[in-house]
Coordinates of C-alpha atoms in Angstrom, one line a residue:
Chain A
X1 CA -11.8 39.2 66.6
X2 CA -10.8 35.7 67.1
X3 CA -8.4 34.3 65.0
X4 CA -9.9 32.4 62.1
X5 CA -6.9 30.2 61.4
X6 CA -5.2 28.4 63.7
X7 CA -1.0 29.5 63.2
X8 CA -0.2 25.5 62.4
X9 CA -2.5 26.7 59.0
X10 CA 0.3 28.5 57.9
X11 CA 2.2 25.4 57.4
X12 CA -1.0 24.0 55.6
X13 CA -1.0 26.3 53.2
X14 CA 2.5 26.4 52.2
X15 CA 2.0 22.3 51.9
X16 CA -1.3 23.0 49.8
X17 CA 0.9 25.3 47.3
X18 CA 3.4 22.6 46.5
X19 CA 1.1 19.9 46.5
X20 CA -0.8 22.2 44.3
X21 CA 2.2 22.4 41.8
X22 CA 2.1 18.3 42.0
X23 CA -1.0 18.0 41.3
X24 CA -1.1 20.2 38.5
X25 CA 1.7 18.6 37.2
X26 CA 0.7 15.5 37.2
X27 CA -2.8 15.6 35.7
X28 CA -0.7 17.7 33.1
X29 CA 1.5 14.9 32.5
X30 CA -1.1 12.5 32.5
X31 CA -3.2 14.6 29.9
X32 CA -0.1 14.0 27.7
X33 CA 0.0 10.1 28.7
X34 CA -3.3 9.4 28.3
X35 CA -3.5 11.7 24.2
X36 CA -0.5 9.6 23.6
X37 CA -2.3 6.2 24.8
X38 CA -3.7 3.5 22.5
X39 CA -7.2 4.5 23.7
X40 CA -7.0 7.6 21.6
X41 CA -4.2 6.9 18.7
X42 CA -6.4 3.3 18.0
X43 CA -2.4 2.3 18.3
X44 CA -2.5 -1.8 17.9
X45 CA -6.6 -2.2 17.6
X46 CA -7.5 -4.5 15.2
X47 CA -10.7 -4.0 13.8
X48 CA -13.6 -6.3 12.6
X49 CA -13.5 -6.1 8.9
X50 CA -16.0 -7.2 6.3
X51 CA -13.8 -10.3 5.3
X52 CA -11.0 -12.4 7.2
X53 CA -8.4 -10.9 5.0
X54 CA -5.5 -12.3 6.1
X55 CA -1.7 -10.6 4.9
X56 CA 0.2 -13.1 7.1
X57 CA -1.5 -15.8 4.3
X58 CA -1.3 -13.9 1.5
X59 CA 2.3 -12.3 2.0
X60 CA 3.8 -14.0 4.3
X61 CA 3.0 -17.7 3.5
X62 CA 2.5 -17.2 -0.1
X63 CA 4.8 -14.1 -1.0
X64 CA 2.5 -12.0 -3.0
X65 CA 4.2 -8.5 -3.2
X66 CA 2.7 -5.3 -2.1
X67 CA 2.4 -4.0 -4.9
X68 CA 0.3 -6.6 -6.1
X69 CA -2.7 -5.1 -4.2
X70 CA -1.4 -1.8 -3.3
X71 CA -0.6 -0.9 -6.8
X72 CA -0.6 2.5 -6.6
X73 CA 1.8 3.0 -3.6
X74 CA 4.5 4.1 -6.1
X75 CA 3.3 6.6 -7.7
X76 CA 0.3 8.5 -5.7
X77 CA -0.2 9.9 -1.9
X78 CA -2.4 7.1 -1.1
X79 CA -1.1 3.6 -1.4
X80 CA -4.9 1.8 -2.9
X81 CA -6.7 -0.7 -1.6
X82 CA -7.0 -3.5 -4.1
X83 CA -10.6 -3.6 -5.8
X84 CA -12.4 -7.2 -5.7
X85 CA -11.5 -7.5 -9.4
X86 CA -7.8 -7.9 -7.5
X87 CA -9.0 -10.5 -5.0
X88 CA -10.9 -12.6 -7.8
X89 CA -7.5 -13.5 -10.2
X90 CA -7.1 -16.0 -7.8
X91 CA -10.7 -16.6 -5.9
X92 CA -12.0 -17.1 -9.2
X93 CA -10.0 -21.1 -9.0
X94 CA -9.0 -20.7 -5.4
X95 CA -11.2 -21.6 -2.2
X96 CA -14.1 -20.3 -4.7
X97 CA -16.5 -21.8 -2.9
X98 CA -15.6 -21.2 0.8
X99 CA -17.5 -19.4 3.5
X100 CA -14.2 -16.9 4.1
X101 CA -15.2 -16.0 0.3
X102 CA -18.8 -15.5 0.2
X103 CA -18.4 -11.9 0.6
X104 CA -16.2 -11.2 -1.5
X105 CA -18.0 -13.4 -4.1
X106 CA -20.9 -11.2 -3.2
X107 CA -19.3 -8.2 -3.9
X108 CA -18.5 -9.3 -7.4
X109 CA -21.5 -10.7 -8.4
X110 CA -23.5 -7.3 -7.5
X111 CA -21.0 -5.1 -8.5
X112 CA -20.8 -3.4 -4.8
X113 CA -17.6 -2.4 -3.5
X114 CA -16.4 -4.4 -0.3
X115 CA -16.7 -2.0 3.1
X116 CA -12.9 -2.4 4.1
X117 CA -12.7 -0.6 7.9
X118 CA -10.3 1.7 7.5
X119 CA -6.8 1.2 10.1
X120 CA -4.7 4.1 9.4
X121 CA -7.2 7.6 9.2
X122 CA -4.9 11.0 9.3
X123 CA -6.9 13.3 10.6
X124 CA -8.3 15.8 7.1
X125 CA -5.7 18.7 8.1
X126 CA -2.5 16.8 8.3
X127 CA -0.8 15.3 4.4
X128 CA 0.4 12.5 3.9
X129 CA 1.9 11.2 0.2
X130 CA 3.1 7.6 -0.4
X131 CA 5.1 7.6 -3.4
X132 CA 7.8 10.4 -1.7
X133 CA 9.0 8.0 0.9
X134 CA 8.6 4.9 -0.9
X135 CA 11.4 6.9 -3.5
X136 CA 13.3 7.9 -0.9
X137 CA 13.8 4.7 0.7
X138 CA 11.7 4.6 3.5
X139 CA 10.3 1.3 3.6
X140 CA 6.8 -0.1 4.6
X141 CA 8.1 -2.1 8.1
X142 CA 9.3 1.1 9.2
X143 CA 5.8 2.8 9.6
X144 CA 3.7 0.2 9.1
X145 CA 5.7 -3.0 10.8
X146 CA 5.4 -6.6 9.9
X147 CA 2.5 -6.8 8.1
X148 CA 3.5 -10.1 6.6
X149 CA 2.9 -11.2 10.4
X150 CA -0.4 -9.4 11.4
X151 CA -3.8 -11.9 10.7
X152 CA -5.5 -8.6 10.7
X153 CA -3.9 -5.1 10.4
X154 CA -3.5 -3.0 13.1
X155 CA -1.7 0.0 13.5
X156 CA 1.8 -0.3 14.8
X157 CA 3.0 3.3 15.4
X158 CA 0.7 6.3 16.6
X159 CA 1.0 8.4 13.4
X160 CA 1.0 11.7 15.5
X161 CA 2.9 14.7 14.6
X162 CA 5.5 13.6 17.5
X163 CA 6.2 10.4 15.5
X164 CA 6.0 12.1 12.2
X165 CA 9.1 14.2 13.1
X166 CA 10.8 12.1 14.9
X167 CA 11.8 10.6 11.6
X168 CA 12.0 13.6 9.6
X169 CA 14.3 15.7 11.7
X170 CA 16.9 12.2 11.3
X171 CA 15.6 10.5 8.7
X172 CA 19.4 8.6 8.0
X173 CA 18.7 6.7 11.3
X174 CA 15.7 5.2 8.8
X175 CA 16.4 5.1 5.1
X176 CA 17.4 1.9 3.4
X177 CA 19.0 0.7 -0.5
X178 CA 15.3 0.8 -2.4
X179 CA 16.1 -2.8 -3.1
X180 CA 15.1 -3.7 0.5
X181 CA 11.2 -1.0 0.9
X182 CA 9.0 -4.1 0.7
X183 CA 11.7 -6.5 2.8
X184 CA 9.6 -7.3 5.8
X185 CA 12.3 -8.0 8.0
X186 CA 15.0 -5.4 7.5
X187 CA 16.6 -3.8 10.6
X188 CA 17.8 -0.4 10.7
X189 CA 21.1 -1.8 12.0
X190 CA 21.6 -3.5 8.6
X191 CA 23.4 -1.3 7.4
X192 CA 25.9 1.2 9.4
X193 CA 26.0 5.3 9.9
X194 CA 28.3 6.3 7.1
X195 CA 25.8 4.2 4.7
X196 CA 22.7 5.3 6.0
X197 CA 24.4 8.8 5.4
X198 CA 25.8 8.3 2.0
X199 CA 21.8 7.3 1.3
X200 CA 20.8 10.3 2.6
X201 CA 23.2 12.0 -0.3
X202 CA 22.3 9.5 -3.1
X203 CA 18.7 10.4 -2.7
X204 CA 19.3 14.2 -2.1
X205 CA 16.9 14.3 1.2
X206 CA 16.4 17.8 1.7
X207 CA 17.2 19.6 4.7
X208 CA 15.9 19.2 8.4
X209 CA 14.1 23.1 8.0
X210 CA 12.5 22.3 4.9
X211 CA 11.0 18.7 6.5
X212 CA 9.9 20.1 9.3
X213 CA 7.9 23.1 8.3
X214 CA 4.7 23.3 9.3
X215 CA 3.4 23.9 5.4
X216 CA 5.1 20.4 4.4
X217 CA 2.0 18.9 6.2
X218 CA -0.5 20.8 6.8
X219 CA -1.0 22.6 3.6
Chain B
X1 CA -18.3 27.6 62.9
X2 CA -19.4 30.8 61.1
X3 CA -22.8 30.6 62.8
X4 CA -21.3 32.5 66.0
X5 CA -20.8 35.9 64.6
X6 CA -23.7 38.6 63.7
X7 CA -24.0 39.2 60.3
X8 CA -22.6 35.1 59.7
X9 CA -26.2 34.4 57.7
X10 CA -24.9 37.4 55.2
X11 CA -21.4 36.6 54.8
X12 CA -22.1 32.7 54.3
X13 CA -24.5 33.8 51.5
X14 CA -21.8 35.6 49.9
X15 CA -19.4 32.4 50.3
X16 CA -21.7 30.3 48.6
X17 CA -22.1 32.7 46.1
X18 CA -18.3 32.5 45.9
X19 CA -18.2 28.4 45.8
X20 CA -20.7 28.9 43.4
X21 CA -18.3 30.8 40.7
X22 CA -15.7 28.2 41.6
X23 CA -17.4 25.6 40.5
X24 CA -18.9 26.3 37.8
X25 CA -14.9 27.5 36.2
X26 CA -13.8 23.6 37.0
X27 CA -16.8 22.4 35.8
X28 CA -15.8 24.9 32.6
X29 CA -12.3 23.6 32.9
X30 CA -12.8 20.0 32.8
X31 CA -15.7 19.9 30.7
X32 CA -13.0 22.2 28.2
X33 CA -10.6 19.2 28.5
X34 CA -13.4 16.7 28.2
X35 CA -15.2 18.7 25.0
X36 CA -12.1 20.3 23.9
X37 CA -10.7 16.8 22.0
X38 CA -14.6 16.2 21.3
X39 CA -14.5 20.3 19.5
X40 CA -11.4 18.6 17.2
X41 CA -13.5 16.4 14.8
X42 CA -15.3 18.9 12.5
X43 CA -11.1 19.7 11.3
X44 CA -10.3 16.2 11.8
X45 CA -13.1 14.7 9.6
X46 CA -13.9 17.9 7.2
X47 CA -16.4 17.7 4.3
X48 CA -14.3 16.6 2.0
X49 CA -13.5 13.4 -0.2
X50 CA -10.1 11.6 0.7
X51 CA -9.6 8.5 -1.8
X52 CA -11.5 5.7 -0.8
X53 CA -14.3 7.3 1.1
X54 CA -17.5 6.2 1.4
X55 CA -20.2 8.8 -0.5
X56 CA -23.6 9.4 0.7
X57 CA -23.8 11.9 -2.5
X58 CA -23.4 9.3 -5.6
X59 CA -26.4 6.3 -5.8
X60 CA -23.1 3.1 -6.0
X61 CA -21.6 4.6 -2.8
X62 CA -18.5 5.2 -4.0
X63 CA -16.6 8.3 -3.7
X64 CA -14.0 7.6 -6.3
X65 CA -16.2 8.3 -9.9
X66 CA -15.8 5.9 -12.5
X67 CA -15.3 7.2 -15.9
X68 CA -18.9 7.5 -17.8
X69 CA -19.9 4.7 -20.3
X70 CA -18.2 5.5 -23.5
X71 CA -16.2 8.3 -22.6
X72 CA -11.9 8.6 -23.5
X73 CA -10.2 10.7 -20.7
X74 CA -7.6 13.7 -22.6
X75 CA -4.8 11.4 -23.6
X76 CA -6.0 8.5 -23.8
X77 CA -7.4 7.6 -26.8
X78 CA -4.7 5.0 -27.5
X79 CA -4.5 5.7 -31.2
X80 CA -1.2 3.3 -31.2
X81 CA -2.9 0.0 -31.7
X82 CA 0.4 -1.8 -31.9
X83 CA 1.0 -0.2 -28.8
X84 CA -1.9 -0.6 -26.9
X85 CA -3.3 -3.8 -28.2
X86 CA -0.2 -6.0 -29.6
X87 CA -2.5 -6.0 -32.8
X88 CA -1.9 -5.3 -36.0
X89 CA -2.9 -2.8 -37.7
X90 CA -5.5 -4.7 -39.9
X91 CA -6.4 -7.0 -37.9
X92 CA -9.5 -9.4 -38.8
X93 CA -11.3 -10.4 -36.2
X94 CA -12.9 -13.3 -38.1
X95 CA -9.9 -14.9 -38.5
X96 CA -10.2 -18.7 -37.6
X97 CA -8.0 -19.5 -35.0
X98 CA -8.1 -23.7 -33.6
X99 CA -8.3 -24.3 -29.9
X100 CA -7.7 -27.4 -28.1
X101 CA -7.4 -27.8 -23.9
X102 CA -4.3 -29.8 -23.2
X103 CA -4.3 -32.2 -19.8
X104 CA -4.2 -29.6 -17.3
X105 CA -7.0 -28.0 -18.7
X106 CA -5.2 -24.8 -20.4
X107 CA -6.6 -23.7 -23.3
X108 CA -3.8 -24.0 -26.0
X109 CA -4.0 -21.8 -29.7
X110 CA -0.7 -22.0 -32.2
X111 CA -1.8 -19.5 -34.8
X112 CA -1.9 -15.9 -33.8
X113 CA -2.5 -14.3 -37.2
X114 CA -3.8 -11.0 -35.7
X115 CA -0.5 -10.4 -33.2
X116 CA 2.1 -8.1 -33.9
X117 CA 5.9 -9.7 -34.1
X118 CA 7.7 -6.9 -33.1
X119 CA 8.1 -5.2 -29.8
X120 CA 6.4 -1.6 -30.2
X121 CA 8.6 0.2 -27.9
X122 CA 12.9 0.1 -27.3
X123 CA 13.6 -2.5 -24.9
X124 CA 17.1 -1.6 -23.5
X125 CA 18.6 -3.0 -19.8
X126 CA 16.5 -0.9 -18.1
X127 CA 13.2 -2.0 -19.9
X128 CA 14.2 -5.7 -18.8
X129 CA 15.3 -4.9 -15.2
X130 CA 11.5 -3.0 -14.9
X131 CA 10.0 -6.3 -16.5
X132 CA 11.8 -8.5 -14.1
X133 CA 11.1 -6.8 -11.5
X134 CA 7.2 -6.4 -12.3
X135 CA 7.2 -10.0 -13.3
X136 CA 8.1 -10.9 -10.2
X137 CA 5.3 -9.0 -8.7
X138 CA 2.4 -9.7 -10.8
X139 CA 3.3 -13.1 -12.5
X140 CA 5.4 -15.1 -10.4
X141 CA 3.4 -16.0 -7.8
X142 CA 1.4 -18.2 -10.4
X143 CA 3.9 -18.5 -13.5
X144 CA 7.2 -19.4 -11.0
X145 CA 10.3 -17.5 -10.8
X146 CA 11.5 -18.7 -14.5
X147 CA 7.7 -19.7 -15.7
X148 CA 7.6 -23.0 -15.4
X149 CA 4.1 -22.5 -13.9
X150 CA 4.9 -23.5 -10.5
X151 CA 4.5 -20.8 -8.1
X152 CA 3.0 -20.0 -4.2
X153 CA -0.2 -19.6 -5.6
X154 CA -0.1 -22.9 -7.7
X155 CA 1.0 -25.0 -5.2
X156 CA -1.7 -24.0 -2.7
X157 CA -4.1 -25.3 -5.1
X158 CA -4.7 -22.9 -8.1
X159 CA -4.6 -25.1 -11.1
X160 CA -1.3 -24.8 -13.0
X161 CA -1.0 -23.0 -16.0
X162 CA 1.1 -23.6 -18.9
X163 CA 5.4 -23.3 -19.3
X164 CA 7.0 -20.7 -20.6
X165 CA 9.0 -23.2 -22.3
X166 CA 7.9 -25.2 -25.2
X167 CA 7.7 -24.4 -28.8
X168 CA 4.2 -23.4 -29.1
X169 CA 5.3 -19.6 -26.8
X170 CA 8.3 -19.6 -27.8
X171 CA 7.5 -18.8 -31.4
X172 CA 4.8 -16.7 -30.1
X173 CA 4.8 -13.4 -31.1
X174 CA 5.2 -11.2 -28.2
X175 CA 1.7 -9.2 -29.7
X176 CA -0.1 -12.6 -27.8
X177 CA 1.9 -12.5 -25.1
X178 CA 0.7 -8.2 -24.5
X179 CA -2.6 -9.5 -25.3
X180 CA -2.8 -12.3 -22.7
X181 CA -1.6 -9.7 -20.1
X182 CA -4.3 -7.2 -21.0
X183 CA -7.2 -9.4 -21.6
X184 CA -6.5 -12.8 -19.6
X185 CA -6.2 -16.0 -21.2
X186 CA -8.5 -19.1 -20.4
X187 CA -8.8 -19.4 -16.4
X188 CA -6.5 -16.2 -15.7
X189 CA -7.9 -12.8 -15.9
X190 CA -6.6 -9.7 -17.3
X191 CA -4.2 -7.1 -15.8
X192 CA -4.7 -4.2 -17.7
X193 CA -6.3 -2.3 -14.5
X194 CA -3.2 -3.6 -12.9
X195 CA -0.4 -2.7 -15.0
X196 CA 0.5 -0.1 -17.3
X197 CA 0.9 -0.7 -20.8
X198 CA 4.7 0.3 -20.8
X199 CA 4.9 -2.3 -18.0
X200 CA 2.8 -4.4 -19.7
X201 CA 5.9 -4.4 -22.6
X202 CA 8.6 -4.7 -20.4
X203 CA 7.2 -7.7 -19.1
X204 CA 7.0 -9.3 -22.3
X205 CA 10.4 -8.6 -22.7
X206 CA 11.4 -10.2 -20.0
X207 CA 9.1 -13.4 -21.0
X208 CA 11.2 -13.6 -24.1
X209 CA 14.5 -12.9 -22.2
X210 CA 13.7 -16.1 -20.1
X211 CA 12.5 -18.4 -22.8
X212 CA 16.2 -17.6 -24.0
X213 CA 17.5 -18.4 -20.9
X214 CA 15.8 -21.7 -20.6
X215 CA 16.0 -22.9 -24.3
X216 CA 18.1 -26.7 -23.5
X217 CA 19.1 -25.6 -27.6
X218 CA 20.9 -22.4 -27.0
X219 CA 22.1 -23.7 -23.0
X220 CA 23.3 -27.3 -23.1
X221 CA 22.8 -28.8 -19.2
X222 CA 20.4 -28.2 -16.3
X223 CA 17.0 -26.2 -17.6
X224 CA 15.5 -27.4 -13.8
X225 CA 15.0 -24.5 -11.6
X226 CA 17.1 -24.4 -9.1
X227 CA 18.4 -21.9 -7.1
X228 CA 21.8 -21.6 -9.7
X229 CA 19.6 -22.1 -12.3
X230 CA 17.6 -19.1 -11.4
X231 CA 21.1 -17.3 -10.5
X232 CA 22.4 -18.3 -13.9
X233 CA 19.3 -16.9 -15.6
X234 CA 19.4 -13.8 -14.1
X235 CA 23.0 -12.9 -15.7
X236 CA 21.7 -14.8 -19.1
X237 CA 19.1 -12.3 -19.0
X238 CA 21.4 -9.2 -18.9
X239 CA 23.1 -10.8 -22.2
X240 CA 20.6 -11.5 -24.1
X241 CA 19.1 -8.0 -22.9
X242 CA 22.0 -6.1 -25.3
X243 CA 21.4 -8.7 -27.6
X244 CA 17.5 -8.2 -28.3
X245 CA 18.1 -4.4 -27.7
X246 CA 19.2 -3.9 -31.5
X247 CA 16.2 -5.3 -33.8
X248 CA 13.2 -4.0 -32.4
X249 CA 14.9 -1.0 -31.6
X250 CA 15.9 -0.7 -35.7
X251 CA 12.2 -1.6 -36.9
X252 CA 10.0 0.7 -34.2
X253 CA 9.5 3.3 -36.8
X254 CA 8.0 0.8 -38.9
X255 CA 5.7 -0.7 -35.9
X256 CA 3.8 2.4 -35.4

C-alpha cells in the first residue's frame, strides 16, 4: 500500500503539536483577558442616567459631604442613594426652575421615585457590606476613585473577586486614619508602612484566613 | 486523493461521519464558552430584592416598603417628647407666637413658649465632637463653617439664611433649635429623615458651643471668620464643651 503520508509529515505533525499547545494557550489566555476587559466588568462606562447629576458640582465645587446623600453608608451594607426629598433642600430655592431639574421636580410633584441606572451591580451571590470598611478605614477613593471628579459616575475598578482579594489578603498597603475615608485625594503613600501597620493593630483587622474565606462573601 | 482505492466511497463515508462528530464537539465547545457566561445570570441576578431594586410586585414600584399609614414600628413610639420633639411636655399648640420676615426674607419668631430649655440628653466631648462633625456635613454647606450663613451652597445662589449670632438665637432655647432641624424652618426643609434624633441633639450642642465661641461679649477681638478664627473656635469649643457638660447633665432626670 502506498504510503499515505509523505515522511516530511512527520515533521508537520510534531510542528502541529506545539503550535497546538500555542494555540491553546493563547485563546486560554485571552479568555482571561477578554473576562477581565471593560467589555464585560462595565469597568469605566458611564451610563445615561435619568438626570445630569453631576458629583464633580455638587462635591467637588461645592463640597457637600458624602454622607450628605449617602446617609446610610455608615451604618448598613449598602451605602443609599439619596431620595428626591434629598435633592429638593436645595432645588426647592436653587436652579428650581431649570431644564437639568425638571425631572427631578417631576419626581416630587408625583410622588415617583427617580430611575437612577445603577453603576456598581455585584452579582446576587457575592456580599458586599459598607459600614465594615468605612470603620475600618478603608476609604471611598480607594474602591470607588475620585468621584469628586467624575461628571457622571463610572466604575473605576472591576469589583471581581481578583480585586476583592487583592486588598483583603494586604489590606495595610490600603487603610488610612478614619479622619481622611471621605478625603478625595488621599494617596496610599501618605502615610508609611510601620503606620499603615500600627492601623491595622488599632482597628484589630482580622487575619488573612478569616478575610479570605470563601463564606466571608458568598454566604 | 482517496478516490483511487476500492472501497474509497465506504471509507470516505465513514470520515465524514468522523468530521461530523468533530464538529459538532467544537461547535459544543465554543458555543459552552459562548453560552457558558450567558448560563451565569440566573445566580447573578436571582429572584430576590437587593435594596433599591426596582419591583414589578408592589403598584409605586418600589421594592423598599414604606411603613403603612398610621402605623409605629417596635421601638418607636417616641414616648420622650422632650426627646423627640424639643417640646414640652404640655405644650399648647394655640399658643400665639408673632412673626415678621426680616430683609433677606427669613422668617424671624422671638417667643418660643412651647420649646424645652434644657438639653434632653448628656452632652459630654464626645457628644460635641459628633455634632461638629455632623454639622459640618448637613449644615455647613448652607449655615457656613461657624453659622454665619455663608456657605458653598449660599454663595452659588441659595438665598441666605439667618446668623447664628445675634440675640434673638442665642437666647433661643435649644428645644427650637431640635425643632428647626426636624421640621425645617421657613425656606429650609426638615432633616429628620436625614439625621437621627441623638444626632439631631448633638448638633444643637454644637450650635450653642459656637454661639459661645462667637459671642464679641465673652471674646473681645475678631468675631470675622477667618481661617484662625475658625481655628480659634474649634479649641473654644472643646472648653466650653466641659463647661456646658455639668448643667444639663444635673437636670436630665427632671427633663424626662
Amino acid at each position: 500500500m502506498a504510503q499515505l503520508f509523505h515522511p516530511g509529515a512527520n515533521n508537520i505533525a510534531k510542528a502541529s503539536l506545539v503550535l497546538a499547545v500555542i494555540l491553546g494557550g493563547s485563546a486560554f489566555y485571552a479568555y482571561t483577558q477578554i473576562a477581565r476587559s471593560s467589555y464585560l466588568t462595565n469597568q469605566y462606562l458611564e451610563k445615561q442616567q435619568p438626570v445630569q447629576f453631576s458629583h464633580r458640582h455638587h462635591v467637588g465645587d461645592d463640597g457637600i459631604d458624602c454622607r450628605y446623600c449617602h446617609t446610610s453608608v455608615e451604618n448598613a451594607a449598602s451605602a443609599g442613594i439619596p431620595p428626591t426629598q434629598t435633592c429638593m433642600n436645595c432645588h426647592n430655592q436653587l436652579w428650581a426652575d431649570s431644564p437639568y431639574l425638571e425631572p427631578v421636580q417631576a419626581s416630587f410633584r408625583d410622588n415617583k421615585p427617580i430611575k437612577w441606572e445603577r453603576v456598581h451591580d455585584l452579582p446576587g451571590y457575592a456580599y458586599f457590606n459598607h459600614s465594615i470598611h468605612v470603620a475600618k478605614g478603608v476609604g471611598c477613593s480607594t474602591c470607588h476613585g475620585q468621584i469628586d471628579n467624575m461628571a457622571s459616575v463610572y466604575q473605576e475598578n472591576t469589583l471581581q473577586m481578583e480585586w476583592c482579594l487583592s486588598c483583603h489578603r494586604n489590606p495595610e498597603q490600603f487603610i488610612r486614619p478614619k479622619s481622611e475615608i471621605y478625603n478625595m485625594e488621599w494617596s496610599d503613600s501618605d502615610l508609611t508602612a510601620e503606620e499603615r501597620s500600627k492601623l491595622k493593630v488599632d482597628y484589630k483587622i482580622r487575619s488573612r484566613e478569616l478575610l479570605t474565606s470563601c463564606s466571608t462573601c458568598h454566604r | 486523493m482517496l478516490t483511487n482505492k476500492p472501497n474509497a466511497g465506504k471509507k470516505s463515508m465513514t470520515f465524514q461521519g468522523k468530521n461530523v462528530l468533530r464538529f459538532a464537539v467544537l461547535v459544543f465547545c465554543v458555543s459552552f464558552f459562548l453560552v457558558g457566561t450567558a448560563c451565569r445570570y440566573d445566580m447573578q441576578d436571582q429572584p430576590r430584592y437587593k435594596a433599591y431594586k426596582e419591583s414589578e410586585f408592589f403598584s409605586d414600584g418600589k421594592a423598599m416598603r414604606d411603613f403603612p399609614e398610621g402605623t409605629v414600628a417596635r421601638g418607636q413610639l417616641n414616648e420622650n417628647k422632650a426627646l423627640h420633639t424639643g417640646k414640652k411636655e404640655n405644650a399648647d399648640p394655640n399658643a400665639q407666637v408673632e412673626t415678621t420676615t426680616d430683609e433677606l426674607g427669613n422668617t424671624i419668631v422671638s417667643s418660643f413658649p412651647n420649646a424645652i430649655e434644657k438639653m434632653p440628653i448628656n452632652v459630654t466631648k464626645e457628644t460635641l465632637d459628633r455634632g461638629e462633625q455632623r454639622y459640618k456635613i448637613f449644615c455647613m454647606v448652607c449655615h457656613g463653617p461657624v453659622g454665619k450663613g455663608d456657605g458653598m451652597v449660599v454663595r452659588r445662589g441659595y438665598p441666605q439664611p439667618t446668623t447664628y449670632h445675634d440675640d434673638r438665637l442665642r437666647n433661643a432655647p435649644v428645644g427650637h433649635f431640635f425643632d428647626v432641624i426636624t421640621n425645617g424652618w421657613g425656606k429650609m426643609n426638615g432633616y429628620a429623615s436625614q439625621i437621627p434624633v441623638e444626632d439631631r441633639w448633638a448638633i444643637v450642642a454644637y450650635i450653642r458651643a459656637l454661639q459661645v465661641s462667637q459671642n464679641p461679649e465673652i471674646k473681645s477681638g475678631e468675631a470675622d471668620s477667618t481661617d484662625k478664627a475658625a481655628e480659634d473656635n474649634k479649641n473654644e469649643t472643646e472648653q466650653t464643651g466641659e463647661a456646658e457638660t455639668q448643667e444639663p447633665a444635673a437636670d436630665n432626670g427632671g427633663a424626662n
